[in-house]
CSV table of C-alpha atoms in Angstrom, one decimal:
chain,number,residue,atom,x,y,z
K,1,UNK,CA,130.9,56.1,141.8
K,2,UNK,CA,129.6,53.4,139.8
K,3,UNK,CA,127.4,53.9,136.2
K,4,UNK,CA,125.2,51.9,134.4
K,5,UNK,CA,126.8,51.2,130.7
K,6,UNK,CA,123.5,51.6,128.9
K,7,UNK,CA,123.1,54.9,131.2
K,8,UNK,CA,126.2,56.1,129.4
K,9,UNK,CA,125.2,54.7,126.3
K,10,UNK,CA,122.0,56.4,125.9
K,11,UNK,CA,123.9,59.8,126.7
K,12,UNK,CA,125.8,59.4,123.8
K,13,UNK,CA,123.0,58.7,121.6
K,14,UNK,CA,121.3,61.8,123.3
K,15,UNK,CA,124.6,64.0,122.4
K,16,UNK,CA,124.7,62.1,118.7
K,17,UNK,CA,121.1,62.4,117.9
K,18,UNK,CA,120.4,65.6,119.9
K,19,UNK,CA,116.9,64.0,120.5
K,20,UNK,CA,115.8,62.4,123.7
K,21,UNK,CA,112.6,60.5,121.7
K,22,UNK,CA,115.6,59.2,119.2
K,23,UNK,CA,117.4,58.1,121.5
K,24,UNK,CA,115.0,55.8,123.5
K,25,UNK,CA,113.6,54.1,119.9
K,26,UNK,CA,117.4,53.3,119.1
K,27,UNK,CA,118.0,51.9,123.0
K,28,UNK,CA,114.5,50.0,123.1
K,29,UNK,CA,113.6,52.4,125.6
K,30,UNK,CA,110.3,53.9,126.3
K,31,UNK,CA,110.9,58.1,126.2
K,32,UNK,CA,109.6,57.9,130.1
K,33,UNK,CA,112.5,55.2,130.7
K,34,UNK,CA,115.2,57.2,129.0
K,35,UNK,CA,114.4,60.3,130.6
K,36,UNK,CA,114.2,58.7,133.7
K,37,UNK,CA,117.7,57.9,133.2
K,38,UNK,CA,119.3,60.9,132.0
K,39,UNK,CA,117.3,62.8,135.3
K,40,UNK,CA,118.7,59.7,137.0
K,41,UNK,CA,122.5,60.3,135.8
K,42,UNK,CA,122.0,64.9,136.6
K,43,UNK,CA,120.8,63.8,140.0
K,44,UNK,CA,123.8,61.6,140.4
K,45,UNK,CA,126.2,64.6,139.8
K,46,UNK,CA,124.1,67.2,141.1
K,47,UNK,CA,124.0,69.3,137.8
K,48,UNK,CA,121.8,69.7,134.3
K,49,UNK,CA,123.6,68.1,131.8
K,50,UNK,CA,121.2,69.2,129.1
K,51,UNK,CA,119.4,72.2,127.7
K,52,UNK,CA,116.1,71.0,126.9
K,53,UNK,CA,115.1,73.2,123.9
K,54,UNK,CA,112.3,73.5,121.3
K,55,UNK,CA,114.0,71.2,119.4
K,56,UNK,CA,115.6,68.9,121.1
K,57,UNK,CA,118.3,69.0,123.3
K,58,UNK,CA,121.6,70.5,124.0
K,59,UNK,CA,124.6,69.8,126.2
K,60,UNK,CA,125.5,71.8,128.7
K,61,UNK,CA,129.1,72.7,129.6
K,62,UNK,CA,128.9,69.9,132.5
K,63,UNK,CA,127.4,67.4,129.4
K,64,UNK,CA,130.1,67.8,127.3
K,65,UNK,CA,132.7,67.0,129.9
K,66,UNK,CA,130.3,63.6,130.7
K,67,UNK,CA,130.5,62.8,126.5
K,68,UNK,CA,134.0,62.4,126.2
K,69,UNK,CA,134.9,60.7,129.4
K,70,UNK,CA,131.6,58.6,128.6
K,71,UNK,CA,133.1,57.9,125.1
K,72,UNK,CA,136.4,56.9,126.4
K,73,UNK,CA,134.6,54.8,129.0
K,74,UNK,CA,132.3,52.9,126.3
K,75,UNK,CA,135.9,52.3,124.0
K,76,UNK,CA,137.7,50.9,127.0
K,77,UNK,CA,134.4,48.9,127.4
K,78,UNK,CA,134.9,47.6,124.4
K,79,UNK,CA,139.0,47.0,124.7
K,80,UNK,CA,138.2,44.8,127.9
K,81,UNK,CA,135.4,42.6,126.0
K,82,UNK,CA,137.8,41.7,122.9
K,83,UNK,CA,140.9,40.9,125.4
K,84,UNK,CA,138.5,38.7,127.1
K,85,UNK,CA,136.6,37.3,124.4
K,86,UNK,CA,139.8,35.8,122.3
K,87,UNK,CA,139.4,32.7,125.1
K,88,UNK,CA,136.0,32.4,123.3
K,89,UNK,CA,135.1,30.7,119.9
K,90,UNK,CA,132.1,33.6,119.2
K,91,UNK,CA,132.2,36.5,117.8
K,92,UNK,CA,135.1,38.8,119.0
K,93,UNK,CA,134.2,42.4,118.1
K,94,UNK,CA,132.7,44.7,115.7
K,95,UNK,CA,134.9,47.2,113.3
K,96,UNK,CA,132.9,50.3,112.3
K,97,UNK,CA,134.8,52.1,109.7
K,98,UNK,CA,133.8,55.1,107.7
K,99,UNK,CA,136.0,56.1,104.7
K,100,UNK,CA,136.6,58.0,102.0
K,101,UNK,CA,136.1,57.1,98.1
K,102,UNK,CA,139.3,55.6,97.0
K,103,UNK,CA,139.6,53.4,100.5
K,104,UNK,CA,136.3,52.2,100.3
K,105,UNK,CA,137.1,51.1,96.6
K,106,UNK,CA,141.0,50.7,96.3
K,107,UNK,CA,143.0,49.2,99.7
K,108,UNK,CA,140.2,48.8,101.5
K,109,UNK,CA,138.9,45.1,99.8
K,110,UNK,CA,142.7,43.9,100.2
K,111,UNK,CA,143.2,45.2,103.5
K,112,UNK,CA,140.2,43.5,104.7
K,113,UNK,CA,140.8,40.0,103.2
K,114,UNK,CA,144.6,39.9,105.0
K,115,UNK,CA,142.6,41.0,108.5
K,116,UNK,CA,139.0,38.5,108.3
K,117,UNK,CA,141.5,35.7,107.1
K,118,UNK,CA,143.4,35.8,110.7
K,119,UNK,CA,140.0,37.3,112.5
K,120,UNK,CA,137.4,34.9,111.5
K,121,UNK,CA,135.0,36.4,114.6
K,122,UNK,CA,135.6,39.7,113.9
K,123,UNK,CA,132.5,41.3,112.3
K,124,UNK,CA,133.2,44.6,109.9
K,125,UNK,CA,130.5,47.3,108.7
K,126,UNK,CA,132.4,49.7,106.3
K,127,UNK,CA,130.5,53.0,104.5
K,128,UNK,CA,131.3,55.6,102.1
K,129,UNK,CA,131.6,59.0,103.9
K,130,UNK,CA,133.0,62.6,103.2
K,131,UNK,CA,135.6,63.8,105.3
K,132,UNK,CA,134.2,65.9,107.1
K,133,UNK,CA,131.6,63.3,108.0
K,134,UNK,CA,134.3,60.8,108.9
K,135,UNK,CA,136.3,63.0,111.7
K,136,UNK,CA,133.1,63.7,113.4
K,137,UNK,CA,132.3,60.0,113.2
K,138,UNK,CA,135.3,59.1,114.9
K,139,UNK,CA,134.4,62.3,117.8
K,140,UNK,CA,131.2,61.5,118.4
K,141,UNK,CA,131.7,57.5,118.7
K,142,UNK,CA,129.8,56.3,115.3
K,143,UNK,CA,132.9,54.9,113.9
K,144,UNK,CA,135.9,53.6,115.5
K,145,UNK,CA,138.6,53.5,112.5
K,146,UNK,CA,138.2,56.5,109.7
K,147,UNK,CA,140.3,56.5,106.4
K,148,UNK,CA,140.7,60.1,104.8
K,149,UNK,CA,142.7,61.9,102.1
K,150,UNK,CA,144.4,65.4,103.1
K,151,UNK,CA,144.5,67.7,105.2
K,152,UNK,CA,141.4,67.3,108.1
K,153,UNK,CA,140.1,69.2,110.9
K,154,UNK,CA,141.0,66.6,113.9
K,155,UNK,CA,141.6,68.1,117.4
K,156,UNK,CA,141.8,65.9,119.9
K,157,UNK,CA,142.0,62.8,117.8
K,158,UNK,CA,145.0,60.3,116.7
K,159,UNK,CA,146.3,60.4,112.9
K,160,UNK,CA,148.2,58.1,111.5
K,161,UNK,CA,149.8,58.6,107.9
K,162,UNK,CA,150.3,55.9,106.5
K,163,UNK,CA,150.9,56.5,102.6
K,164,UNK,CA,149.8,59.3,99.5
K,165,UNK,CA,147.0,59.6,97.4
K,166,UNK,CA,148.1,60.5,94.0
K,167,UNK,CA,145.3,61.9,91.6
K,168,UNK,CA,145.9,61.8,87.5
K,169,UNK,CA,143.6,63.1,84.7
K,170,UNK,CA,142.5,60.1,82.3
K,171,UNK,CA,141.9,60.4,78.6
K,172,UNK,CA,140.7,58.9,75.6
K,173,UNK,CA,143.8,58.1,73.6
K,174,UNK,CA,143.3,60.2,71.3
K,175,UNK,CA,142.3,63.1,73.1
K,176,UNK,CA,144.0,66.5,72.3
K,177,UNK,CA,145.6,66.1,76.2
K,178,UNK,CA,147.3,62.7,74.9
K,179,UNK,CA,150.4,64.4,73.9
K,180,UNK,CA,150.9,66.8,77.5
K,181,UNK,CA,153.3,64.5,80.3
K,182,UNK,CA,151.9,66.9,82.6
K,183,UNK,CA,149.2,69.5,82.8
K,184,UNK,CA,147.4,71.7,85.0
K,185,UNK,CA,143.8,71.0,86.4
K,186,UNK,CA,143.0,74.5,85.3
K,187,UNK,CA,143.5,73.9,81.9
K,188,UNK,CA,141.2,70.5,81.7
K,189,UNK,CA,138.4,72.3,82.5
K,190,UNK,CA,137.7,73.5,79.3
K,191,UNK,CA,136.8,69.9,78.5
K,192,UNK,CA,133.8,68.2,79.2
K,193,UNK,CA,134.2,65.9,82.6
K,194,UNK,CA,132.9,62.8,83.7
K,195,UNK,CA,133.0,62.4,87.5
K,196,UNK,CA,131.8,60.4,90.1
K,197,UNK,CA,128.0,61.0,91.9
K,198,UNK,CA,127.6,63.7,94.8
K,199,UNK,CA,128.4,61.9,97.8
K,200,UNK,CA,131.3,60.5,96.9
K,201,UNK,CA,134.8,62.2,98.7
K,202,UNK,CA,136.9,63.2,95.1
K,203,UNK,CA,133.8,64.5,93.6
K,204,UNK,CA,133.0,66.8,96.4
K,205,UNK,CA,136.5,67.7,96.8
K,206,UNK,CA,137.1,68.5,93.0
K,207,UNK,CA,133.8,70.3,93.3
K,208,UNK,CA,135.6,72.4,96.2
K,209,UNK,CA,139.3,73.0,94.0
K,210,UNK,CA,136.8,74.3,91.3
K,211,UNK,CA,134.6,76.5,93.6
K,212,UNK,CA,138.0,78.2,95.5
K,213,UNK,CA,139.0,78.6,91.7
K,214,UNK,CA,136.1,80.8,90.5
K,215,UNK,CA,136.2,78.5,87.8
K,216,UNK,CA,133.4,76.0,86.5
K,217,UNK,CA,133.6,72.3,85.8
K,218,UNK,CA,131.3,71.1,82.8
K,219,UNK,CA,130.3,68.1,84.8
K,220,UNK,CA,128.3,66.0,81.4
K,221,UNK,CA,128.1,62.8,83.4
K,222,UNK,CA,128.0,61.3,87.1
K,223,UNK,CA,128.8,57.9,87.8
K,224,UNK,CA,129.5,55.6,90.5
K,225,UNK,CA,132.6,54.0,90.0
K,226,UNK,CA,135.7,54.6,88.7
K,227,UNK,CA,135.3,51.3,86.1
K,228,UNK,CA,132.2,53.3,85.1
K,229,UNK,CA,134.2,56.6,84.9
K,230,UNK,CA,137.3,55.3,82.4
K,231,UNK,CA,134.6,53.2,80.1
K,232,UNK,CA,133.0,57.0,79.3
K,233,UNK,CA,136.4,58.1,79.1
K,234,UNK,CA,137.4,55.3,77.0
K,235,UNK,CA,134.6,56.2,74.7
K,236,UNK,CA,135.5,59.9,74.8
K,237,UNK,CA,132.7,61.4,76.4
K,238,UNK,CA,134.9,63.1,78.8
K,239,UNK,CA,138.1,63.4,80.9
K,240,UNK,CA,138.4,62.4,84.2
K,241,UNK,CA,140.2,62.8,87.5
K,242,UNK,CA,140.8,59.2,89.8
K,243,UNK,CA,143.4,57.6,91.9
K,244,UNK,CA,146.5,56.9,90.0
K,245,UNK,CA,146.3,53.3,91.8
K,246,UNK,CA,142.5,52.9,89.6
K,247,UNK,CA,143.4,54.5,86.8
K,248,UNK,CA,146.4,52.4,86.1
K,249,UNK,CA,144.6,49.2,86.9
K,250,UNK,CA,141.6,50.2,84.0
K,251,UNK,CA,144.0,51.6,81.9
K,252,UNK,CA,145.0,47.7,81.7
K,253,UNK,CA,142.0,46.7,80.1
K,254,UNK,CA,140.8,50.0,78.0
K,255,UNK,CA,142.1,52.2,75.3
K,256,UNK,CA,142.7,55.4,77.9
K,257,UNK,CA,145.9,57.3,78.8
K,258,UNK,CA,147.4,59.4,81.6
K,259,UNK,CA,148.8,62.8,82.2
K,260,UNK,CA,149.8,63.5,85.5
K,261,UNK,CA,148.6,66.7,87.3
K,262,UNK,CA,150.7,69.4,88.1
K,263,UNK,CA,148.8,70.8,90.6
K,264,UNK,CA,150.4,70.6,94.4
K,265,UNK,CA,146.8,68.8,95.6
K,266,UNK,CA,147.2,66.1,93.4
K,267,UNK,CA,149.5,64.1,95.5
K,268,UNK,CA,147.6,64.0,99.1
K,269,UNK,CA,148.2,62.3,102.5
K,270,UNK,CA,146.3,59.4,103.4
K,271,UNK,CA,145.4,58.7,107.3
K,272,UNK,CA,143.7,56.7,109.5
K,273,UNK,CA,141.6,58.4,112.4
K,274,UNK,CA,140.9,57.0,116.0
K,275,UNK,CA,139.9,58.6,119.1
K,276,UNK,CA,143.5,57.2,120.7
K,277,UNK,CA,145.8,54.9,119.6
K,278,UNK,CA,146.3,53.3,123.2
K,279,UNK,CA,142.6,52.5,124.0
K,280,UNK,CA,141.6,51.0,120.4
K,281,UNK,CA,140.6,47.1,121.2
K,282,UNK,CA,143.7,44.7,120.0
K,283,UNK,CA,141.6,43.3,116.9
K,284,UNK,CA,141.2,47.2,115.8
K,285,UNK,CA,145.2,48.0,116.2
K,286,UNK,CA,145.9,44.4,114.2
K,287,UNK,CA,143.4,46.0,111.3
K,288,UNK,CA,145.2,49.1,111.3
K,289,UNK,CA,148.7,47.1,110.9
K,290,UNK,CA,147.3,45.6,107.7
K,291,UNK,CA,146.5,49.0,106.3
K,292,UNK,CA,149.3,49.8,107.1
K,293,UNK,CA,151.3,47.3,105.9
K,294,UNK,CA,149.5,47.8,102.1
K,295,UNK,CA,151.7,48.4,99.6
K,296,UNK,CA,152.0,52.3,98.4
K,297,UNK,CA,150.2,52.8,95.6
């Protein structure tokens, strides 16, 4: 039985986007086209493969088993076009990764630089996203390499650890803290904080430590990067929780110190996430290598 790529293509859309009408505008597609093709692909099998519903769409049982073989099929797709393309001089592949805070900011710059350096036609897009957001990525076929910290929710997909993710509370100097080696995150929260803005992965995971607590954070100010977060610190505004790796390079060039947490979460693994190890495209397992290969920080 032979398909049509861009059949497959716009099925996954469908399942992503849960919107036939979506799904035509993102493949160029007029919505009589695209149905036409998904009607096409049910009479092909001989069963509905969606629910058409108020709205939007569903998969049915039958769909869902057509998703993930049609997902595998579009990342072997793309395995065969970078094997064949390294005999060409254009533009190899395309890396779509979605990560969490302290990748995006941290490992992720140098990681990047050692890959494009011996990948010149390998195109990367790389995007903030929450955890959560980043396993489902990698299930539904948005991204093809995710970064996370901790523990995640990720049947049916590969994890690889490759190193830990230590968070530390940073101080003004001469905060009352200054003088603790260690402390709890309980007992910081009767200072005023400075974390980092809503969508970021560590504020929406401290926000969750807090919640599970019954506890409240005094949250006075919300910045976006963790430069930002140790000047307000520095000027003792607030305290601050942040990658050990961060804190210790800003602590370099500002008046702040560092009391490590005594808090089992604190120290956290870090993994990368793919739909399967075996079927990732060469260029994608030679980027995971140089994450890999980072120092630990």
């Amino acid at each position: 039985m032979l398909f049509d790529m861009n059949d497959l293509r716009l099925f996954i859309y469908v399942a992503e986007l849960k919107s036939l009408t979506r799904s035509a505008e993102r493949m160029h597609l007029s919505l009589a086209a695209a149905s036409s093709r998904i009607k096409g692909l049910e009479a092909r099998f001989g069963m509905r493969l969606l629910y058409r519903e108020a709205k939007g769409v569903k998969l049915t049982p039958a769909g869902e088993t057509l998703l993930r073989h049609a997902l595998d099929m579009m990342q072997q797709f793309t395995m065969l076009k970078s094997d064949m393309q390294q005999y060409s001089d254009e533009i190899k592949g395309h890396v779509r990764i979605f990560a969490n805070t302290t990748a995006v900011t941290e490992f992720m710059p140098a990681a990047l630089g050692t890959f494009l350096r011996s990948h010149p036609n390998v195109n990367v897009s790389l995007e903030e996203r929450l955890n959560n957001e980043i396993v489902r990525g990698i299930q539904d076929g948005a991204a093809d390499i995710g970064i996370v910290a901790g523990p995640v929710q990720a049947q049916g997909l590969d994890i690889i650890n490759f190193s830990t993710d230590q968070l530390i509370l940073a101080i003004a100097a001469d905060h009352p803290l200054s003088n603790h080696e260690t402390v709890l995150f309980s007992d910081t929260l009767q200072y005023a904080h400075i974390g980092l803005h809503e969508g970021s992965t560590l504020q929406h995971f401290l926000d969750r430590i807090v919640s599970e607590s019954g506890q409240r954070l005094n949250l006075r100010i919300q910045v976006r990067s963790f430069e930002a977060m140790c000047r307000m610190i520095e000027s003792d505004i607030g305290i601050g929780i942040l990658p050990k790796s961060a804190a210790q390079r800003h602590k370099r060039a500002m008046r702040i110190d560092l009391v490590e947490l005594d808090d089992p979460w604190a120290v956290r693994e870090r993994s990368i996430v793919v739909r399967s190890t075996g079927t990732v495209a060469q260029y994608m397992r030679d980027l995971i290598d140089c994450i890999c290969a980072l120092p630990t920080y």
